[in-house]
């Protein structure tokens, strides 16, 4: 899937933070007002119809939150019959679960794909049965049978991480270790590309050195540093290997580019095992998702920032799309040019990501209701 990265920021049209939107059941809509609409389902269907929700895994905190919130939001809109399934990060299991939803008469299936290229056969079955498909957060590639896509501006996520690092290091020369997400996740390329477009000029100028040699040659080489399955354990092992092999004789790592919080958690554990302690000399460490354990690490000085994607807003938007399809009307989208999955440009609704640091955990995560103050010891 090729995205025109140079148009990423312009495509979003988001100028306000998600918090500015009125709350609904402690959830907030996000992103811009839809700039255009796409045709909905040809025929209406009753709210008692089955809505399928396919999530990748329960092993990551965010997918548990996403699935539960979307299910609750649909129920609040009157869709009382939902099937929420988690596929244990197994593509065959996800395909089988989606097939079962179709067999049970689902009218719409919302899918957060494990592998964005592995669902073509089951989506063909969905199309044959008239089932509408919404790709949730991760684009599904290689199939014309993807009706809509809802996500955050994932290139912007990487830009926020890259610019945070750039601002933190100033003019200092630093040692950096880059990580990328799972090679089978369509979003991982965007995260890396957004960050590397900011940082690679500093690598070329010599301000940033990558002692491990694991600096991708270009954005398309990101899979060379990808962590399969986004697992904390794999990230911890990889970071430990780099530290043991390339940081000897007093050499220190100053910055670690981590695309999400799961990887950052493992990286922080590797740093701790190597004797790094929170304080002025602790490496700049990025993340994404505002997972509870990572927010606590930010409070403790063991992670520098996280890019927060308020998945409640994403769930609210997807539930709204389901409702619009069910009514036979137009579905709100705000990008009909950018997300080409190899067979079609998928009508998309984009939401805005937000940087969270130690200084604004309360105003962004607690005051918005994402976390309770008690969960963070406040």
mmCIF file of C-alpha atoms in Angstrom:
data_model
loop_
_atom_site.group_PDB
_atom_site.id
_atom_site.type_symbol
_atom_site.label_atom_id
_atom_site.label_comp_id
_atom_site.label_asym_id
_atom_site.label_seq_id
_atom_site.Cartn_x
_atom_site.Cartn_y
_atom_site.Cartn_z
ATOM 1 C CA UNK A 1 0.000 0.000 0.000
ATOM 2 C CA UNK A 2 1.432 3.313 -1.031
ATOM 3 C CA UNK A 3 0.555 6.463 0.781
ATOM 4 C CA UNK A 4 1.460 9.886 -0.536
ATOM 5 C CA UNK A 5 3.333 10.874 2.587
ATOM 6 C CA UNK A 6 3.897 14.432 1.466
ATOM 7 C CA UNK A 7 0.197 15.079 1.675
ATOM 8 C CA UNK A 8 -0.264 13.496 5.069
ATOM 9 C CA UNK A 9 -0.697 16.612 7.141
ATOM 10 C CA UNK A 10 -2.774 18.456 4.596
ATOM 11 C CA UNK A 11 -5.095 15.497 4.227
ATOM 12 C CA UNK A 12 -6.183 15.536 7.801
ATOM 13 C CA UNK A 13 -7.748 18.958 8.133
ATOM 14 C CA UNK A 14 -7.671 18.722 11.895
ATOM 15 C CA UNK A 15 -6.868 21.906 13.734
ATOM 16 C CA UNK A 16 -8.405 21.316 17.132
ATOM 17 C CA UNK A 17 -7.540 18.793 19.774
ATOM 18 C CA UNK A 18 -9.974 16.025 20.433
ATOM 19 C CA UNK A 19 -10.678 17.326 23.887
ATOM 20 C CA UNK A 20 -12.567 20.306 22.547
ATOM 21 C CA UNK A 21 -15.465 18.179 21.415
ATOM 22 C CA UNK A 22 -18.474 17.734 23.655
ATOM 23 C CA UNK A 23 -18.402 14.575 25.723
ATOM 24 C CA UNK A 24 -20.859 11.754 25.302
ATOM 25 C CA UNK A 25 -20.987 8.975 27.869
ATOM 26 C CA UNK A 26 -17.478 10.043 28.972
ATOM 27 C CA UNK A 27 -16.304 9.684 25.341
ATOM 28 C CA UNK A 28 -15.352 12.424 22.917
ATOM 29 C CA UNK A 29 -15.607 12.706 19.164
ATOM 30 C CA UNK A 30 -12.321 13.653 17.491
ATOM 31 C CA UNK A 31 -10.894 14.913 14.232
ATOM 32 C CA UNK A 32 -12.297 17.432 11.860
ATOM 33 C CA UNK A 33 -15.799 17.892 10.648
ATOM 34 C CA UNK A 34 -16.276 15.570 7.684
ATOM 35 C CA UNK A 35 -15.380 17.372 4.498
ATOM 36 C CA UNK A 36 -17.213 14.926 2.302
ATOM 37 C CA UNK A 37 -19.515 11.962 2.463
ATOM 38 C CA UNK A 38 -19.557 8.517 0.927
ATOM 39 C CA UNK A 39 -22.605 6.563 -0.079
ATOM 40 C CA UNK A 40 -23.906 4.253 2.607
ATOM 41 C CA UNK A 41 -25.525 0.847 2.323
ATOM 42 C CA UNK A 42 -28.028 0.385 -0.467
ATOM 43 C CA UNK A 43 -30.648 -0.874 1.945
ATOM 44 C CA UNK A 44 -31.446 -0.075 5.553
ATOM 45 C CA UNK A 45 -31.320 -2.723 8.223
ATOM 46 C CA UNK A 46 -32.762 -2.997 11.686
ATOM 47 C CA UNK A 47 -30.772 -2.206 14.824
ATOM 48 C CA UNK A 48 -31.424 -5.730 16.060
ATOM 49 C CA UNK A 49 -29.109 -7.006 13.311
ATOM 50 C CA UNK A 50 -25.740 -8.484 14.241
ATOM 51 C CA UNK A 51 -22.659 -6.233 14.135
ATOM 52 C CA UNK A 52 -19.339 -8.084 14.143
ATOM 53 C CA UNK A 53 -16.209 -6.663 15.795
ATOM 54 C CA UNK A 54 -12.901 -8.403 15.096
ATOM 55 C CA UNK A 55 -9.934 -7.302 17.215
ATOM 56 C CA UNK A 56 -6.387 -8.681 16.916
ATOM 57 C CA UNK A 57 -5.484 -9.683 20.463
ATOM 58 C CA UNK A 58 -6.305 -9.318 24.140
ATOM 59 C CA UNK A 59 -2.621 -9.300 25.073
ATOM 60 C CA UNK A 60 -2.276 -5.541 24.460
ATOM 61 C CA UNK A 61 -4.172 -3.182 26.749
ATOM 62 C CA UNK A 62 -5.349 -0.875 23.983
ATOM 63 C CA UNK A 63 -7.255 -3.549 22.033
ATOM 64 C CA UNK A 64 -9.193 -4.543 25.137
ATOM 65 C CA UNK A 65 -10.176 -0.896 25.617
ATOM 66 C CA UNK A 66 -11.020 -0.453 21.945
ATOM 67 C CA UNK A 67 -13.205 -3.514 21.658
ATOM 68 C CA UNK A 68 -15.114 -2.918 24.879
ATOM 69 C CA UNK A 69 -15.701 0.765 24.144
ATOM 70 C CA UNK A 70 -16.941 0.158 20.602
ATOM 71 C CA UNK A 71 -19.293 -2.554 21.798
ATOM 72 C CA UNK A 72 -20.650 -0.299 24.553
ATOM 73 C CA UNK A 73 -21.055 2.627 22.161
ATOM 74 C CA UNK A 74 -22.995 0.506 19.682
ATOM 75 C CA UNK A 75 -25.264 -0.704 22.470
ATOM 76 C CA UNK A 76 -25.900 2.895 23.521
ATOM 77 C CA UNK A 77 -27.050 3.579 19.952
ATOM 78 C CA UNK A 78 -29.475 0.661 20.103
ATOM 79 C CA UNK A 79 -27.383 -2.080 18.492
ATOM 80 C CA UNK A 80 -27.908 -4.741 21.117
ATOM 81 C CA UNK A 81 -26.590 -7.696 19.126
ATOM 82 C CA UNK A 82 -22.815 -7.544 18.718
ATOM 83 C CA UNK A 83 -20.127 -10.191 18.429
ATOM 84 C CA UNK A 84 -16.751 -9.070 19.801
ATOM 85 C CA UNK A 85 -13.946 -11.509 19.036
ATOM 86 C CA UNK A 86 -10.193 -11.434 19.696
ATOM 87 C CA UNK A 87 -7.925 -13.505 17.449
ATOM 88 C CA UNK A 88 -4.817 -14.004 19.610
ATOM 89 C CA UNK A 89 -2.702 -12.366 16.875
ATOM 90 C CA UNK A 90 -3.345 -15.344 14.569
ATOM 91 C CA UNK A 91 -4.410 -14.479 11.028
ATOM 92 C CA UNK A 92 -6.148 -17.804 10.382
ATOM 93 C CA UNK A 93 -8.119 -17.422 13.596
ATOM 94 C CA UNK A 94 -9.177 -13.906 12.644
ATOM 95 C CA UNK A 95 -10.347 -15.046 9.204
ATOM 96 C CA UNK A 96 -12.297 -17.888 10.798
ATOM 97 C CA UNK A 97 -13.934 -15.573 13.329
ATOM 98 C CA UNK A 98 -14.967 -13.127 10.606
ATOM 99 C CA UNK A 99 -16.354 -16.001 8.540
ATOM 100 C CA UNK A 100 -18.422 -17.107 11.539
ATOM 101 C CA UNK A 101 -19.786 -13.577 11.949
ATOM 102 C CA UNK A 102 -20.836 -13.585 8.296
ATOM 103 C CA UNK A 103 -22.442 -17.017 8.684
ATOM 104 C CA UNK A 104 -24.361 -15.743 11.709
ATOM 105 C CA UNK A 105 -25.882 -12.972 9.592
ATOM 106 C CA UNK A 106 -23.747 -9.948 10.469
ATOM 107 C CA UNK A 107 -24.675 -6.862 8.451
ATOM 108 C CA UNK A 108 -21.434 -4.998 9.183
ATOM 109 C CA UNK A 109 -18.046 -6.268 10.298
ATOM 110 C CA UNK A 110 -15.553 -3.905 11.933
ATOM 111 C CA UNK A 111 -12.022 -5.266 11.593
ATOM 112 C CA UNK A 112 -8.725 -4.304 13.219
ATOM 113 C CA UNK A 113 -6.583 -6.538 11.033
ATOM 114 C CA UNK A 114 -3.653 -8.574 12.316
ATOM 115 C CA UNK A 115 -2.173 -8.840 8.829
ATOM 116 C CA UNK A 116 -3.479 -6.217 6.433
ATOM 117 C CA UNK A 117 -2.950 -8.508 3.433
ATOM 118 C CA UNK A 118 -4.431 -11.777 4.713
ATOM 119 C CA UNK A 119 -8.186 -11.150 4.623
ATOM 120 C CA UNK A 120 -8.966 -10.988 0.896
ATOM 121 C CA UNK A 121 -10.803 -14.369 0.669
ATOM 122 C CA UNK A 122 -13.085 -13.800 3.659
ATOM 123 C CA UNK A 123 -13.826 -10.230 2.537
ATOM 124 C CA UNK A 124 -14.888 -11.573 -0.848
ATOM 125 C CA UNK A 125 -17.373 -13.768 1.000
ATOM 126 C CA UNK A 126 -18.557 -10.720 2.932
ATOM 127 C CA UNK A 127 -19.133 -8.793 -0.290
ATOM 128 C CA UNK A 128 -21.043 -11.686 -1.828
ATOM 129 C CA UNK A 129 -23.339 -11.721 1.210
ATOM 130 C CA UNK A 130 -23.758 -7.928 1.169
ATOM 131 C CA UNK A 131 -21.837 -7.416 4.418
ATOM 132 C CA UNK A 132 -20.236 -3.994 4.797
ATOM 133 C CA UNK A 133 -16.648 -3.827 6.068
ATOM 134 C CA UNK A 134 -15.078 -1.037 8.130
ATOM 135 C CA UNK A 135 -11.308 -1.213 8.653
ATOM 136 C CA UNK A 136 -10.583 -0.107 12.214
ATOM 137 C CA UNK A 137 -7.296 1.751 12.779
ATOM 138 C CA UNK A 138 -5.344 -0.594 10.465
ATOM 139 C CA UNK A 139 -5.927 -0.453 6.721
ATOM 140 C CA UNK A 140 -6.814 -3.731 5.016
ATOM 141 C CA UNK A 141 -4.794 -4.082 1.818
ATOM 142 C CA UNK A 142 -5.308 -5.909 -1.447
ATOM 143 C CA UNK A 143 -9.109 -6.104 -1.350
ATOM 144 C CA UNK A 144 -11.716 -3.996 -3.105
ATOM 145 C CA UNK A 145 -14.212 -5.147 -0.485
ATOM 146 C CA UNK A 146 -13.215 -2.635 2.187
ATOM 147 C CA UNK A 147 -15.961 -0.036 2.366
ATOM 148 C CA UNK A 148 -14.581 2.452 4.909
ATOM 149 C CA UNK A 149 -11.550 3.088 7.066
ATOM 150 C CA UNK A 150 -11.297 4.987 10.359
ATOM 151 C CA UNK A 151 -7.961 5.752 11.962
ATOM 152 C CA UNK A 152 -5.664 8.410 13.338
ATOM 153 C CA UNK A 153 -3.155 10.215 11.161
ATOM 154 C CA UNK A 154 -0.416 7.653 11.647
ATOM 155 C CA UNK A 155 2.231 9.553 9.709
ATOM 156 C CA UNK A 156 1.577 12.450 12.081
ATOM 157 C CA UNK A 157 2.142 10.093 15.021
ATOM 158 C CA UNK A 158 5.667 9.479 13.765
ATOM 159 C CA UNK A 159 6.215 13.165 13.070
ATOM 160 C CA UNK A 160 5.277 13.998 16.649
ATOM 161 C CA UNK A 161 7.777 11.445 17.942
ATOM 162 C CA UNK A 162 10.526 12.634 15.596
ATOM 163 C CA UNK A 163 9.994 16.299 16.384
ATOM 164 C CA UNK A 164 9.923 15.561 20.111
ATOM 165 C CA UNK A 165 13.347 13.923 19.802
ATOM 166 C CA UNK A 166 14.660 16.750 17.621
ATOM 167 C CA UNK A 167 13.530 19.355 20.142
ATOM 168 C CA UNK A 168 14.982 17.420 23.084
ATOM 169 C CA UNK A 169 18.458 16.950 21.641
ATOM 170 C CA UNK A 170 18.823 20.486 20.319
ATOM 171 C CA UNK A 171 22.269 20.798 18.734
ATOM 172 C CA UNK A 172 23.870 18.019 20.815
ATOM 173 C CA UNK A 173 25.429 15.003 19.144
ATOM 174 C CA UNK A 174 23.694 11.843 20.334
ATOM 175 C CA UNK A 175 23.606 8.067 20.026
ATOM 176 C CA UNK A 176 20.188 6.839 18.917
ATOM 177 C CA UNK A 177 18.654 3.400 18.471
ATOM 178 C CA UNK A 178 15.579 3.175 16.215
ATOM 179 C CA UNK A 179 12.811 0.588 16.447
ATOM 180 C CA UNK A 180 9.837 -0.028 14.169
ATOM 181 C CA UNK A 181 6.563 -1.878 14.582
ATOM 182 C CA UNK A 182 5.371 -5.252 13.383
ATOM 183 C CA UNK A 183 6.197 -5.874 9.697
ATOM 184 C CA UNK A 184 2.669 -7.161 9.035
ATOM 185 C CA UNK A 185 0.983 -4.008 10.405
ATOM 186 C CA UNK A 186 0.158 -1.457 7.720
ATOM 187 C CA UNK A 187 0.355 1.411 10.222
ATOM 188 C CA UNK A 188 3.923 0.626 11.271
ATOM 189 C CA UNK A 189 5.382 2.041 8.061
ATOM 190 C CA UNK A 190 3.581 5.336 8.594
ATOM 191 C CA UNK A 191 4.768 5.610 12.201
ATOM 192 C CA UNK A 192 8.357 5.034 11.127
ATOM 193 C CA UNK A 193 8.189 7.220 8.012
ATOM 194 C CA UNK A 194 6.816 10.175 9.942
ATOM 195 C CA UNK A 195 9.624 9.955 12.493
ATOM 196 C CA UNK A 196 12.420 9.120 10.072
ATOM 197 C CA UNK A 197 11.568 11.994 7.755
ATOM 198 C CA UNK A 198 12.413 14.235 10.719
ATOM 199 C CA UNK A 199 15.431 12.309 12.023
ATOM 200 C CA UNK A 200 17.209 10.954 8.944
ATOM 201 C CA UNK A 201 18.622 14.381 7.956
ATOM 202 C CA UNK A 202 20.238 14.517 11.406
ATOM 203 C CA UNK A 203 21.712 11.056 10.837
ATOM 204 C CA UNK A 204 23.125 12.156 7.485
ATOM 205 C CA UNK A 205 24.592 15.322 9.009
ATOM 206 C CA UNK A 206 26.336 13.329 11.726
ATOM 207 C CA UNK A 207 24.461 14.874 14.645
ATOM 208 C CA UNK A 208 22.785 11.518 15.282
ATOM 209 C CA UNK A 209 24.869 8.335 15.312
ATOM 210 C CA UNK A 210 23.358 4.836 15.355
ATOM 211 C CA UNK A 211 26.099 2.673 16.953
ATOM 212 C CA UNK A 212 24.297 -0.609 16.213
ATOM 213 C CA UNK A 213 24.264 0.212 12.508
ATOM 214 C CA UNK A 214 20.519 -0.401 12.487
ATOM 215 C CA UNK A 215 19.616 2.824 10.737
ATOM 216 C CA UNK A 216 17.298 1.985 7.828
ATOM 217 C CA UNK A 217 18.619 3.213 4.479
ATOM 218 C CA UNK A 218 15.256 4.805 3.714
ATOM 219 C CA UNK A 219 11.624 4.672 4.768
ATOM 220 C CA UNK A 220 10.991 1.508 2.752
ATOM 221 C CA UNK A 221 13.674 -0.318 4.761
ATOM 222 C CA UNK A 222 11.728 0.006 8.020
ATOM 223 C CA UNK A 223 10.958 -3.715 8.280
ATOM 224 C CA UNK A 224 14.651 -4.377 8.913
ATOM 225 C CA UNK A 225 14.145 -3.055 12.454
ATOM 226 C CA UNK A 226 10.530 -4.182 12.888
ATOM 227 C CA UNK A 227 9.444 -6.056 16.015
ATOM 228 C CA UNK A 228 7.067 -8.858 15.049
ATOM 229 C CA UNK A 229 3.755 -8.729 16.874
ATOM 230 C CA UNK A 230 4.640 -5.509 18.720
ATOM 231 C CA UNK A 231 5.709 -7.580 21.738
ATOM 232 C CA UNK A 232 7.450 -6.077 24.759
ATOM 233 C CA UNK A 233 9.562 -9.209 25.216
ATOM 234 C CA UNK A 234 10.973 -9.064 21.685
ATOM 235 C CA UNK A 235 11.758 -5.358 22.052
ATOM 236 C CA UNK A 236 13.477 -6.009 25.385
ATOM 237 C CA UNK A 237 15.611 -8.771 23.880
ATOM 238 C CA UNK A 238 16.567 -6.642 20.881
ATOM 239 C CA UNK A 239 17.492 -3.665 23.070
ATOM 240 C CA UNK A 240 19.536 -5.870 25.392
ATOM 241 C CA UNK A 241 21.420 -7.297 22.412
ATOM 242 C CA UNK A 242 22.225 -3.826 21.106
ATOM 243 C CA UNK A 243 23.359 -2.571 24.501
ATOM 244 C CA UNK A 244 25.572 -5.618 25.100
ATOM 245 C CA UNK A 245 27.100 -5.508 21.624
ATOM 246 C CA UNK A 246 27.503 -1.819 20.847
ATOM 247 C CA UNK A 247 27.480 0.073 24.153
ATOM 248 C CA UNK A 248 30.627 -1.042 25.942
ATOM 249 C CA UNK A 249 33.480 0.868 27.507
ATOM 250 C CA UNK A 250 31.214 3.561 28.904
ATOM 251 C CA UNK A 251 29.360 4.373 25.682
ATOM 252 C CA UNK A 252 25.748 5.367 26.396
ATOM 253 C CA UNK A 253 22.573 5.417 24.351
ATOM 254 C CA UNK A 254 20.963 8.867 24.463
ATOM 255 C CA UNK A 255 17.770 8.364 22.463
ATOM 256 C CA UNK A 256 15.530 5.413 21.591
ATOM 257 C CA UNK A 257 12.856 5.844 18.931
ATOM 258 C CA UNK A 258 10.053 3.498 19.950
ATOM 259 C CA UNK A 259 6.884 3.611 17.851
ATOM 260 C CA UNK A 260 4.536 2.457 20.602
ATOM 261 C CA UNK A 261 4.184 1.834 24.309
ATOM 262 C CA UNK A 262 4.408 -1.950 24.156
ATOM 263 C CA UNK A 263 7.885 -1.722 22.644
ATOM 264 C CA UNK A 264 8.818 1.138 24.982
ATOM 265 C CA UNK A 265 7.937 -1.031 27.976
ATOM 266 C CA UNK A 266 10.387 -3.731 26.899
ATOM 267 C CA UNK A 267 13.049 -1.166 25.997
ATOM 268 C CA UNK A 268 12.727 0.462 29.434
ATOM 269 C CA UNK A 269 13.192 -2.932 31.078
ATOM 270 C CA UNK A 270 16.351 -3.515 29.034
ATOM 271 C CA UNK A 271 17.663 -0.087 30.003
ATOM 272 C CA UNK A 272 17.009 -0.796 33.682
ATOM 273 C CA UNK A 273 18.816 -4.140 33.447
ATOM 274 C CA UNK A 274 21.804 -2.338 31.921
ATOM 275 C CA UNK A 275 21.952 0.100 34.828
ATOM 276 C CA UNK A 276 20.217 3.139 33.353
ATOM 277 C CA UNK A 277 18.328 5.085 36.016
ATOM 278 C CA UNK A 278 15.724 7.827 35.740
ATOM 279 C CA UNK A 279 17.341 11.228 35.738
ATOM 280 C CA UNK A 280 19.192 13.682 33.548
ATOM 281 C CA UNK A 281 21.210 10.971 31.777
ATOM 282 C CA UNK A 282 18.259 8.665 31.054
ATOM 283 C CA UNK A 283 17.675 8.250 27.306
ATOM 284 C CA UNK A 284 14.873 10.072 25.527
ATOM 285 C CA UNK A 285 12.323 7.295 24.941
ATOM 286 C CA UNK A 286 9.203 7.736 22.832
ATOM 287 C CA UNK A 287 5.956 5.776 22.760
ATOM 288 C CA UNK A 288 2.346 5.699 21.633
ATOM 289 C CA UNK A 289 -1.057 4.647 23.036
ATOM 290 C CA UNK A 290 -0.860 6.040 26.594
ATOM 291 C CA UNK A 291 -1.026 2.569 28.126
ATOM 292 C CA UNK A 292 -1.340 2.728 31.904
ATOM 293 C CA UNK A 293 2.026 1.094 32.647
ATOM 294 C CA UNK A 294 3.751 3.516 30.296
ATOM 295 C CA UNK A 295 2.051 6.582 31.728
ATOM 296 C CA UNK A 296 3.338 5.444 35.116
ATOM 297 C CA UNK A 297 6.801 5.115 33.559
ATOM 298 C CA UNK A 298 6.496 8.678 32.283
ATOM 299 C CA UNK A 299 5.648 9.793 35.815
ATOM 300 C CA UNK A 300 8.710 7.912 37.076
ATOM 301 C CA UNK A 301 11.045 9.379 34.455
ATOM 302 C CA UNK A 302 11.482 6.075 32.593
ATOM 303 C CA UNK A 303 9.750 7.207 29.396
ATOM 304 C CA UNK A 304 9.769 10.690 27.909
ATOM 305 C CA UNK A 305 6.450 10.899 26.100
ATOM 306 C CA UNK A 306 3.627 8.989 24.509
ATOM 307 C CA UNK A 307 1.473 9.873 21.539
ATOM 308 C CA UNK A 308 -2.094 9.567 22.711
ATOM 309 C CA UNK A 309 -4.723 8.414 20.285
ATOM 310 C CA UNK A 310 -7.982 8.714 22.175
ATOM 311 C CA UNK A 311 -9.445 5.440 21.021
ATOM 312 C CA UNK A 312 -12.767 6.376 22.589
ATOM 313 C CA UNK A 313 -13.079 8.979 19.843
ATOM 314 C CA UNK A 314 -12.178 6.361 17.244
ATOM 315 C CA UNK A 315 -14.795 3.999 18.631
ATOM 316 C CA UNK A 316 -17.374 6.779 18.678
ATOM 317 C CA UNK A 317 -16.655 7.590 15.042
ATOM 318 C CA UNK A 318 -16.856 3.962 13.922
ATOM 319 C CA UNK A 319 -20.133 3.492 15.796
ATOM 320 C CA UNK A 320 -21.436 6.585 14.015
ATOM 321 C CA UNK A 321 -20.387 5.089 10.669
ATOM 322 C CA UNK A 322 -22.202 1.857 11.510
ATOM 323 C CA UNK A 323 -25.323 3.857 12.310
ATOM 324 C CA UNK A 324 -25.058 5.828 9.074
ATOM 325 C CA UNK A 325 -24.679 2.647 7.021
ATOM 326 C CA UNK A 326 -27.642 1.088 8.817
ATOM 327 C CA UNK A 327 -29.827 4.094 8.016
ATOM 328 C CA UNK A 328 -28.903 3.926 4.330
ATOM 329 C CA UNK A 329 -27.508 7.446 4.383
ATOM 330 C CA UNK A 330 -24.107 8.986 3.705
ATOM 331 C CA UNK A 331 -21.154 8.002 5.823
ATOM 332 C CA UNK A 332 -18.927 10.756 7.209
ATOM 333 C CA UNK A 333 -15.374 10.714 5.836
ATOM 334 C CA UNK A 334 -12.751 13.439 5.573
ATOM 335 C CA UNK A 335 -10.157 11.835 3.292
ATOM 336 C CA UNK A 336 -10.979 10.225 -0.041
ATOM 337 C CA UNK A 337 -7.542 10.561 -1.654
ATOM 338 C CA UNK A 338 -4.818 9.203 0.588
ATOM 339 C CA UNK A 339 -5.440 5.595 1.602
ATOM 340 C CA UNK A 340 -4.868 3.392 -1.436
ATOM 341 C CA UNK A 341 -4.942 -0.274 -0.427
ATOM 342 C CA UNK A 342 -3.654 -1.521 -3.766
ATOM 343 C CA UNK A 343 -7.057 -2.069 -5.342
ATOM 344 C CA UNK A 344 -8.979 1.071 -4.351
ATOM 345 C CA UNK A 345 -8.732 4.309 -2.427
ATOM 346 C CA UNK A 346 -10.696 3.601 0.735
ATOM 347 C CA UNK A 347 -12.937 6.429 2.028
ATOM 348 C CA UNK A 348 -11.426 7.355 5.382
ATOM 349 C CA UNK A 349 -12.128 9.310 8.541
ATOM 350 C CA UNK A 350 -8.963 10.615 10.214
ATOM 351 C CA UNK A 351 -8.591 11.744 13.825
ATOM 352 C CA UNK A 352 -5.787 13.753 15.442
ATOM 353 C CA UNK A 353 -3.072 12.282 17.723
ATOM 354 C CA UNK A 354 -1.749 14.240 20.719
ATOM 355 C CA UNK A 355 1.599 14.274 22.571
ATOM 356 C CA UNK A 356 1.470 13.595 26.313
ATOM 357 C CA UNK A 357 4.407 14.286 28.647
ATOM 358 C CA UNK A 358 4.835 14.238 32.414
ATOM 359 C CA UNK A 359 3.735 17.875 32.583
ATOM 360 C CA UNK A 360 0.293 17.352 31.072
ATOM 361 C CA UNK A 361 -0.798 13.870 32.136
ATOM 362 C CA UNK A 362 -3.475 15.363 34.369
ATOM 363 C CA UNK A 363 -4.884 17.873 31.892
ATOM 364 C CA UNK A 364 -4.974 15.448 28.968
ATOM 365 C CA UNK A 365 -5.500 11.976 30.379
ATOM 366 C CA UNK A 366 -7.200 12.538 33.730
ATOM 367 C CA UNK A 367 -9.319 15.626 33.119
ATOM 368 C CA UNK A 368 -10.616 14.049 29.891
ATOM 369 C CA UNK A 369 -11.712 10.951 31.807
ATOM 370 C CA UNK A 370 -9.355 8.566 30.002
ATOM 371 C CA UNK A 371 -7.841 7.574 33.351
ATOM 372 C CA UNK A 372 -8.934 8.127 36.924
ATOM 373 C CA UNK A 373 -6.581 10.140 39.106
ATOM 374 C CA UNK A 374 -6.443 7.208 41.521
ATOM 375 C CA UNK A 375 -5.097 4.934 38.777
ATOM 376 C CA UNK A 376 -2.099 7.227 38.464
ATOM 377 C CA UNK A 377 -1.585 7.905 42.154
ATOM 378 C CA UNK A 378 -2.821 11.494 41.881
#
